[in-house]
Coordinates of C-alpha atoms in Angstrom, one line a residue:
G1 CA 69.9 29.3 11.7
L2 CA 69.6 30.1 8.0
E3 CA 72.1 27.4 7.1
D4 CA 69.6 24.8 8.4
L5 CA 67.0 26.1 6.0
E6 CA 69.2 26.2 3.0
R7 CA 68.6 22.6 2.1
P8 CA 64.9 22.4 2.9
G9 CA 64.5 25.7 1.0
N10 CA 66.2 24.2 -2.1
V11 CA 64.1 21.1 -1.8
A12 CA 61.0 23.2 -1.6
L13 CA 62.1 25.3 -4.7
V14 CA 62.7 22.2 -6.7
E15 CA 59.3 20.8 -5.8
F16 CA 57.7 24.2 -6.6
E17 CA 59.2 24.1 -10.1
A18 CA 58.0 20.5 -10.6
T19 CA 54.5 21.6 -9.5
I20 CA 54.6 24.4 -12.1
A21 CA 55.8 22.0 -14.9
D22 CA 53.0 19.5 -14.0
A23 CA 50.4 22.2 -14.1
L24 CA 51.4 23.5 -17.5
A25 CA 51.7 20.0 -19.0
A26 CA 48.6 18.5 -17.4
P27 CA 45.6 17.6 -19.5
G28 CA 42.1 19.0 -18.9
G29 CA 40.5 22.4 -18.6
A30 CA 42.0 25.5 -17.1
R31 CA 39.7 25.3 -14.0
D32 CA 40.9 21.8 -13.2
R33 CA 44.5 22.6 -13.9
I34 CA 44.4 25.7 -11.8
G35 CA 42.8 23.8 -9.0
R36 CA 45.4 21.1 -9.1
F37 CA 48.2 23.6 -9.4
L38 CA 47.1 25.6 -6.3
D39 CA 46.4 22.3 -4.4
G40 CA 50.0 21.2 -5.2
V41 CA 51.5 24.5 -4.1
F42 CA 49.4 24.6 -1.0
T43 CA 50.5 21.0 -0.2
L44 CA 54.1 22.3 -0.5
V45 CA 53.3 25.1 1.9
I46 CA 52.0 22.6 4.5
E47 CA 54.9 20.3 4.0
H48 CA 57.4 23.2 4.3
L49 CA 55.9 25.4 6.9
D50 CA 59.3 26.1 8.4
V51 CA 60.6 27.4 5.0
M52 CA 57.4 29.5 4.5
R53 CA 57.8 31.1 7.9
V54 CA 61.3 32.1 7.1
I55 CA 60.4 33.4 3.7
D56 CA 57.6 35.5 5.2
S57 CA 59.9 36.8 7.9
F58 CA 62.3 38.0 5.3
Y59 CA 59.6 39.3 3.0
Y60 CA 57.8 41.3 5.7
G61 CA 60.7 41.9 8.0
P62 CA 63.6 44.3 7.9
P63 CA 66.0 44.0 5.0
Q64 CA 69.1 43.7 7.2
G65 CA 70.0 40.0 7.9
A66 CA 67.9 38.8 4.9
P67 CA 69.7 36.3 2.7
A68 CA 70.8 37.2 -0.8
F69 CA 67.9 35.2 -2.2
D70 CA 65.4 36.7 -4.6
F71 CA 62.0 35.7 -3.2
E72 CA 60.4 37.7 -5.9
V73 CA 61.4 35.0 -8.4
I74 CA 59.1 32.5 -6.7
H75 CA 56.2 35.0 -6.6
T76 CA 56.7 36.0 -10.2
R77 CA 56.8 32.3 -11.4
F78 CA 53.7 31.6 -9.4
M79 CA 51.7 34.6 -10.8
D80 CA 53.0 34.0 -14.4
T81 CA 51.9 30.3 -14.2
L82 CA 48.5 31.2 -12.8
T83 CA 48.0 34.0 -15.4
A84 CA 49.0 31.7 -18.3
L85 CA 46.4 29.1 -17.1
V86 CA 43.7 31.7 -16.8
R87 CA 44.5 33.0 -20.3
E88 CA 44.2 29.5 -21.6
G89 CA 40.8 29.2 -19.9
M90 CA 39.7 32.5 -21.6
E91 CA 40.9 31.4 -25.0
A92 CA 39.1 28.1 -24.6
G93 CA 35.8 29.8 -23.7
E94 CA 35.9 28.3 -20.2
F95 CA 36.3 31.7 -18.5
R96 CA 34.7 34.8 -19.8
R97 CA 37.0 37.3 -21.5
G98 CA 38.7 39.9 -19.4
D99 CA 42.0 40.8 -17.9
A100 CA 43.7 37.5 -17.2
E101 CA 46.0 39.1 -14.6
D102 CA 43.0 40.5 -12.6
V103 CA 41.4 37.0 -12.6
A104 CA 44.7 35.4 -11.5
W105 CA 44.8 37.9 -8.6
A106 CA 41.2 37.1 -7.7
I107 CA 42.2 33.4 -7.6
V108 CA 45.2 34.1 -5.5
G109 CA 43.0 35.7 -2.8
P110 CA 41.6 32.3 -1.5
F111 CA 45.0 30.7 -1.8
E112 CA 46.6 33.5 0.3
V113 CA 43.9 33.2 2.9
A114 CA 44.4 29.4 3.1
R115 CA 48.2 29.8 3.3
G116 CA 48.0 32.5 5.9
M117 CA 45.6 30.6 8.1
S118 CA 47.8 27.5 7.9
L119 CA 50.8 29.5 9.0
C120 CA 49.1 31.5 11.7
H121 CA 46.3 29.3 12.9
P122 CA 47.3 25.6 12.1
E123 CA 44.9 24.5 14.9
M124 CA 42.0 25.6 12.6
D125 CA 43.0 23.1 10.0
F126 CA 41.8 25.4 7.2
G127 CA 43.1 22.9 4.7
R128 CA 42.9 21.8 1.1
D129 CA 39.2 21.1 1.1
R130 CA 38.3 24.6 2.1
L131 CA 40.8 26.0 -0.4
A132 CA 39.1 23.9 -3.2
R133 CA 35.6 25.2 -2.1
L134 CA 36.8 28.9 -2.1
L135 CA 38.3 28.4 -5.6
Q136 CA 35.0 27.1 -6.8
V137 CA 33.3 30.3 -5.7
V138 CA 35.8 32.4 -7.7
F139 CA 35.5 30.0 -10.7
E140 CA 31.7 30.4 -10.7
G141 CA 32.2 34.2 -10.9
V142 CA 34.6 34.1 -13.9
S143 CA 33.0 31.2 -15.8
S144 CA 31.7 32.1 -19.2
N145 CA 28.0 31.5 -19.9
N146 CA 29.0 28.7 -22.2
A147 CA 30.9 26.9 -19.5
K148 CA 28.0 27.4 -17.0
E149 CA 25.5 25.9 -19.5
S150 CA 27.6 22.8 -20.1
E151 CA 27.8 21.9 -16.4

C-alpha cells in the first residue's frame, strides 16, 4: 500500500534535493553540470522505480485515492534547476542566447524518453549512456558558435 512507499518516497525526495544542491554547487560549465544533474536524477529514477511508478499513477490517474502530496513541487524544482543551469550557460556564452525555459524543455525531452523507457520497457536497458548521447544532440543544437569553435 501507500504506507509502504512513504519511507522510500521520502528517501527519494531527500536524494533528489541533494542532487539539485550538488548540481547548483558543482564546478564546470553548464553543459557538464546539466549532464551530471540529469544523470543523477536518472540514477534516482532507476534506483526508485517503485516510487516513480506510484508517482506516475497518481499524476496520470484519477484524483480520488491520491495522497495529499504535491507532486508538482518535484516537477517545479526540477525545471527551475534546469532552467537556472541553462541561463548560466547562456550568460557564460556556452549556449546561444534565447529563451532559457524553452531550452530547458528541449533538454527534458530526452530525459523523459529515457525515464519512460526505463519504467515501461526495462528490458531494453535504455540507460544512462543513451541519455548522455541524446543530451549531446540537444547541446550541439543550443551551443553558441563560440562554444563550438573552442571544442
